[in-house]
Short mmCIF file of C-alpha atoms in Angstrom, two decimals:
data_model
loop_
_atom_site.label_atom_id
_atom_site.label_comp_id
_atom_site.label_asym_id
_atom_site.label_seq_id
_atom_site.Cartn_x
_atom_site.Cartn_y
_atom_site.Cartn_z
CA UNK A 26 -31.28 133.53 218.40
CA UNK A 27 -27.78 133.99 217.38
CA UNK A 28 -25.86 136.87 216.50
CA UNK A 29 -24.39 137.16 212.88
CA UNK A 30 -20.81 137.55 213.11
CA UNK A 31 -20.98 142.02 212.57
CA UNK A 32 -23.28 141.96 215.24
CA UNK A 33 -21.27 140.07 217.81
CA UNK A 34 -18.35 142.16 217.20
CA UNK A 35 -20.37 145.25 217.74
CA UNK A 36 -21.08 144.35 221.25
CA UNK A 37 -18.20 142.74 222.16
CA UNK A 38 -17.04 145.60 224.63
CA UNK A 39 -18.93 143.61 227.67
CA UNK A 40 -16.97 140.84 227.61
CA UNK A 41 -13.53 142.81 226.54
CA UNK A 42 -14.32 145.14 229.78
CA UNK A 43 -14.78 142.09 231.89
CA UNK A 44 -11.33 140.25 231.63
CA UNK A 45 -12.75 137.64 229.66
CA UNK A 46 -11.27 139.05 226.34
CA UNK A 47 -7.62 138.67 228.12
CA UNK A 48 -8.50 135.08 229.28
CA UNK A 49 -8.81 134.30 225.59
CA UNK A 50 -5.94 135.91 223.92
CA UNK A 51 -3.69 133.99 226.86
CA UNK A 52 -5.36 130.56 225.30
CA UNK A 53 -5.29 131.31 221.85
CA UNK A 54 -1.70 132.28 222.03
CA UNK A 55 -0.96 128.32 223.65
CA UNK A 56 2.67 127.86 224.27
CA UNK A 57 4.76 130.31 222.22
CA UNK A 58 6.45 133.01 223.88
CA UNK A 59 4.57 136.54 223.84
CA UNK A 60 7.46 137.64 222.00
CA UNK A 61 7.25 134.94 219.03
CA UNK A 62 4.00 135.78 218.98
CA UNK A 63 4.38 139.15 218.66
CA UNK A 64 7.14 138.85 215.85
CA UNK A 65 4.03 136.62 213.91
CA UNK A 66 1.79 139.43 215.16
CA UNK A 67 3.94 142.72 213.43
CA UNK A 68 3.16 144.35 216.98
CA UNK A 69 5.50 145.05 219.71
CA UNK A 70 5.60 142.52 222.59
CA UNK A 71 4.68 145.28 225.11
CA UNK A 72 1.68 146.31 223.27
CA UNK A 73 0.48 142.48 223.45
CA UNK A 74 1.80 142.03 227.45
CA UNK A 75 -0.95 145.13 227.91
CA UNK A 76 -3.50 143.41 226.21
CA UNK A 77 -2.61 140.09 228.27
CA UNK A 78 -2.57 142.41 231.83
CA UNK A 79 -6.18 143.62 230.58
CA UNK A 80 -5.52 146.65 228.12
CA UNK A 81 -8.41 146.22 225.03
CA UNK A 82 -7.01 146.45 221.67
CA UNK A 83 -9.25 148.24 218.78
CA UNK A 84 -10.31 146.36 216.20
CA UNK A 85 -7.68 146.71 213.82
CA UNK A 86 -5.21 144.92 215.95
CA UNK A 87 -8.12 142.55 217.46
CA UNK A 88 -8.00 141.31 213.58
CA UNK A 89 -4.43 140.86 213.47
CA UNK A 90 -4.50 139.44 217.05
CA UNK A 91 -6.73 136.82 215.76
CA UNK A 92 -5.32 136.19 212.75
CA UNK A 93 -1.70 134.96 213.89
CA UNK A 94 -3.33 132.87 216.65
CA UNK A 95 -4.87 131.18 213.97
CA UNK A 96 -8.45 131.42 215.80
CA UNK A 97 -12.05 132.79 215.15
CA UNK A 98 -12.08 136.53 215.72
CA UNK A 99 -15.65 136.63 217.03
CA UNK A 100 -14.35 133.84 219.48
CA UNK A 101 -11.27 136.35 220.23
CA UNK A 102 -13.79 138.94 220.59
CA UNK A 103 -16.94 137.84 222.73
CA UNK A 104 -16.04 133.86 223.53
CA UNK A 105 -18.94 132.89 221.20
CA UNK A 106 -19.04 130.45 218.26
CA UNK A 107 -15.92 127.85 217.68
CA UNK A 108 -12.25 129.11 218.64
CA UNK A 109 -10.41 127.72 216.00
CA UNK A 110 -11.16 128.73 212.24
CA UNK A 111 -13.42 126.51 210.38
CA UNK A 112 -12.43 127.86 206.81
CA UNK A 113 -9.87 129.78 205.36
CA UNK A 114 -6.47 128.96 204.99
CA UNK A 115 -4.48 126.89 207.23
CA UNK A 116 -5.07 127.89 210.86
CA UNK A 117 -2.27 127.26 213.58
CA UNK A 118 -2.20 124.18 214.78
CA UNK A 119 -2.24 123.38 218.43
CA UNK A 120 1.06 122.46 219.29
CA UNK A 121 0.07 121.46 222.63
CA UNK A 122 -2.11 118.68 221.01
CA UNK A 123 0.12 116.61 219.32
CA UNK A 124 2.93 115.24 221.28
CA UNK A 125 4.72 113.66 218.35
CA UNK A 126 4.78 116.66 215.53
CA UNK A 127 5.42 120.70 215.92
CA UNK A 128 4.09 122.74 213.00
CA UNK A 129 6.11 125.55 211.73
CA UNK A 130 4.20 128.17 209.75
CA UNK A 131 5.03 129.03 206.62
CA UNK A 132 4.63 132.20 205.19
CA UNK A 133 4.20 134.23 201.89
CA UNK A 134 6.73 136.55 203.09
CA UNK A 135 7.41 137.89 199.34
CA UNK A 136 4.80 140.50 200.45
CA UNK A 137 6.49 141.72 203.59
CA UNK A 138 8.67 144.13 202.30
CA UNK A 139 8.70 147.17 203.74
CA UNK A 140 9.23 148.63 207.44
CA UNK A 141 8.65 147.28 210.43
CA UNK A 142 8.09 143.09 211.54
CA UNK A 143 9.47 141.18 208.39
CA UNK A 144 5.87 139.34 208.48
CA UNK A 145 3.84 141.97 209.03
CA UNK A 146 1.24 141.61 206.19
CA UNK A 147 1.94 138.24 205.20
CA UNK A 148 -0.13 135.55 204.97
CA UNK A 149 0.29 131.90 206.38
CA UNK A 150 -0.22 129.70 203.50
CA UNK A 151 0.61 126.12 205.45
CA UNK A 152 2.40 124.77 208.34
CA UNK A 153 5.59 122.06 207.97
CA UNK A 154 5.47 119.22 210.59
CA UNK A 155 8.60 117.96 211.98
CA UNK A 156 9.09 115.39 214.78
CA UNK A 157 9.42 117.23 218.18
CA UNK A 158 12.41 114.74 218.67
CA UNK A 159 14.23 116.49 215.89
CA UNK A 160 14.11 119.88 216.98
CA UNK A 161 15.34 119.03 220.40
CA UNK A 162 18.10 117.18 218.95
CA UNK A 163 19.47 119.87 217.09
CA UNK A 164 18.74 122.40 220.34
CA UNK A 165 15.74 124.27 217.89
CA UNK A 166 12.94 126.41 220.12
CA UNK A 167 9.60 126.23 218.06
CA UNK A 168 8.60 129.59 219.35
CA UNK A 169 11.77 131.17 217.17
CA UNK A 170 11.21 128.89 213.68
CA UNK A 171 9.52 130.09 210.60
CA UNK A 172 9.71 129.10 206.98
CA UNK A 173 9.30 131.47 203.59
CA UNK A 174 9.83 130.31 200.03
CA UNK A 175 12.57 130.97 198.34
CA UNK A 176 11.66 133.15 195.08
CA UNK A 177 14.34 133.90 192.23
CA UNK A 178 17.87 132.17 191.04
CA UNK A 179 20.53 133.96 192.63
CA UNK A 180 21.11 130.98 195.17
CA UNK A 181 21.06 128.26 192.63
CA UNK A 182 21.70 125.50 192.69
CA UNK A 183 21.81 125.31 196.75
CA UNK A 184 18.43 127.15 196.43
CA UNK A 185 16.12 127.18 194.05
CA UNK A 186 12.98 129.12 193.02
CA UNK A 187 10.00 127.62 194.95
CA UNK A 188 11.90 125.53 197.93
CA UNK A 189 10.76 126.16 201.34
CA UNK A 190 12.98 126.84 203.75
CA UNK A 191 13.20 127.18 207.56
CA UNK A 192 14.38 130.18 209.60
CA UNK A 193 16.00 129.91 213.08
CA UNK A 194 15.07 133.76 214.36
CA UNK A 195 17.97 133.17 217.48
CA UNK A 196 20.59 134.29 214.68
CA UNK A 197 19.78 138.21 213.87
CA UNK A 198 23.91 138.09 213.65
CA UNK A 199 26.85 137.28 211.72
CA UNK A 200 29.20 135.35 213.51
CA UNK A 201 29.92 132.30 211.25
CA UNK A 202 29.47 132.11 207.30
CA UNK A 203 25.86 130.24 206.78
CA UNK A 204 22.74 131.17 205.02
CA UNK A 205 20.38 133.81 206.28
CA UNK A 206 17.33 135.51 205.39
CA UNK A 207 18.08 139.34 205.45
CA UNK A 208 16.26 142.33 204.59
CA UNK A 209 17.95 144.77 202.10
CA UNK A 210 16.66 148.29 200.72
CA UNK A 211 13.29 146.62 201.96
CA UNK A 212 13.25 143.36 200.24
CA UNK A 213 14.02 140.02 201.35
CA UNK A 214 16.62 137.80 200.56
CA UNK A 215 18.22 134.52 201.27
CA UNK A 216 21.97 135.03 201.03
CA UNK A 217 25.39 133.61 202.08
CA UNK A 218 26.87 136.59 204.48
CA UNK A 219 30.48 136.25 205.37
CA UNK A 220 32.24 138.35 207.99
CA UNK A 221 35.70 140.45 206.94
CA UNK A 222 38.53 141.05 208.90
CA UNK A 223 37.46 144.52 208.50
CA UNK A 224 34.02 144.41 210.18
CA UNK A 225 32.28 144.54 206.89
CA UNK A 226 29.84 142.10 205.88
CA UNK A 227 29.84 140.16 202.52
CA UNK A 228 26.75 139.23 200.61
CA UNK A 229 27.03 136.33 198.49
CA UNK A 230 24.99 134.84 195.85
CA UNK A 231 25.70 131.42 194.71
CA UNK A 232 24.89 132.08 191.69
CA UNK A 233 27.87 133.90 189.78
CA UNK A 234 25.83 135.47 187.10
CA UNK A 235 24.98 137.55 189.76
CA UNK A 236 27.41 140.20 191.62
CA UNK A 237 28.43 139.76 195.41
CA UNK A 238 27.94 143.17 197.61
CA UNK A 239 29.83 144.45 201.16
CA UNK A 240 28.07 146.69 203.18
CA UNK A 241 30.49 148.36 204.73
CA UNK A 242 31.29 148.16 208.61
CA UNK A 243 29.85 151.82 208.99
CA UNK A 244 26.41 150.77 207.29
CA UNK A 245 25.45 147.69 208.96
CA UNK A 246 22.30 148.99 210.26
CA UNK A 247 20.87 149.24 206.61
CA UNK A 248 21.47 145.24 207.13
CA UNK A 249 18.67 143.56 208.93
CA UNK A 250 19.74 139.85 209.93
CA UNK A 251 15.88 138.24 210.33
CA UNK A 252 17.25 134.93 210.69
CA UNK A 253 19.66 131.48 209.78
CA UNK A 254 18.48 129.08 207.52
CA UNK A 255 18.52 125.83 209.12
CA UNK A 256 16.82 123.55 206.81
CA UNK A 257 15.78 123.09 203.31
CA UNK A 258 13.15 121.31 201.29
CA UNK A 259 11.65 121.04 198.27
CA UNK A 260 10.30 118.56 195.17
CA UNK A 261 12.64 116.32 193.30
CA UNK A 262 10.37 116.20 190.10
#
């Protein structure tokens, strides 16, 4: 007779101590880069290279494991019942399957202020499909993209409340003047940043009800760059 899921877990050391639990983790995590995945993850990509050589993670990070791979933790855990999530929200899609579309994950990233990964602790509401074609054209790697939602009106009109946009990860810094994603006094933002001559780095709202900053060239590190916005979209109506 089957296991309930608790039970599974419970005495899922077997097949962790066995190499089978490392077998699994190197299929559920497909065709991203270990260190994409461990950006999604909020873990440190030497912490999940142990767990691929045949360290065992505790259940805590087992979760999480199973959680950005978008698969079944009792799957993750002892190989049994389906490996992809039958319920719940929007499980990652296998790229590998679809030759035409990749799916970039979007998260609810208003809840990941705060220290460490910028999505540590948020959820993945949906994934946006774009044609494979299109993201080689404009040089993209899958493996760095993300998208978050763009709450508040400091960018309008360019960006408005509610629009979805995606992140290119490559660009963590300022060289040319563009929109990025950064994290500020631990909250996110999207923001034009412009280089000075001085080193210092402006922060720029499009909105002029609202005041531009410079961090100074001597605080920088209190900037955290997470990534370029390369692409915008939302509802006309």
């Amino acid at each position: 007779m089957r296991k309930n899921g608790e039970d599974a877990l419970s005495e899922s050391a077997g097949d962790l101590e066995n190499g089978k639990f490392s077998e699994r983790l190197h299929l559920a995590i497909g065709d991203q880069s270990v260190l994409a995945f461990a950006k999604r993850c909020g873990i440190s990509d030497s912490l999940v290279r142990k767990y691929l050589g045949g360290s065992l993670p505790g259940m805590d990070n087992l979760v999480t494991l199973a959680t950005a791979a978008g698969v079944s933790i009792e799957w993750l855990a002892t190989g049994e019942g389906e490996m992809r999530r039958s319920s719940g929200r929007s499980p990652r899609p296998r790229d590998e399957a679809d030759e035409e579309y990749a799916h970039v994950p979007l998260y609810d990233a208003r809840i990941s202020a705060g220290h460490g990964v910028w999505s540590q602790g948020a959820e993945v509401l949906t994934h946006l499909a774009f044609t494979r074609y299109s993201l080689q054209k404009k040089g993209l790697d899958l493996s760095a993209l993300s998208a978050v939602r763009i709450r508040g009106d400091s960018m309008e009109p360019l960006l408005t409340d509610g629009d979805a946009v995606v992140v290119d990860h490559r660009f963590q810094k300022v060289h040319d003047e563009a929109i990025y994603v950064i994290r500020l006094d631990d909250h996110l933002f999207a923001k034009r940043l412009q280089r000075q001559f001085d080193g210092s780095i402006a922060i720029i709202s499009e909105n002029k009800a609202y005041n531009d900053m410079v961090v100074p060239k001597d605080q920088l590190e209190n900037l955290e760059v997470i990534g370029r916005v390369i692409w915008l979209g939302r509802w006309m109506a």
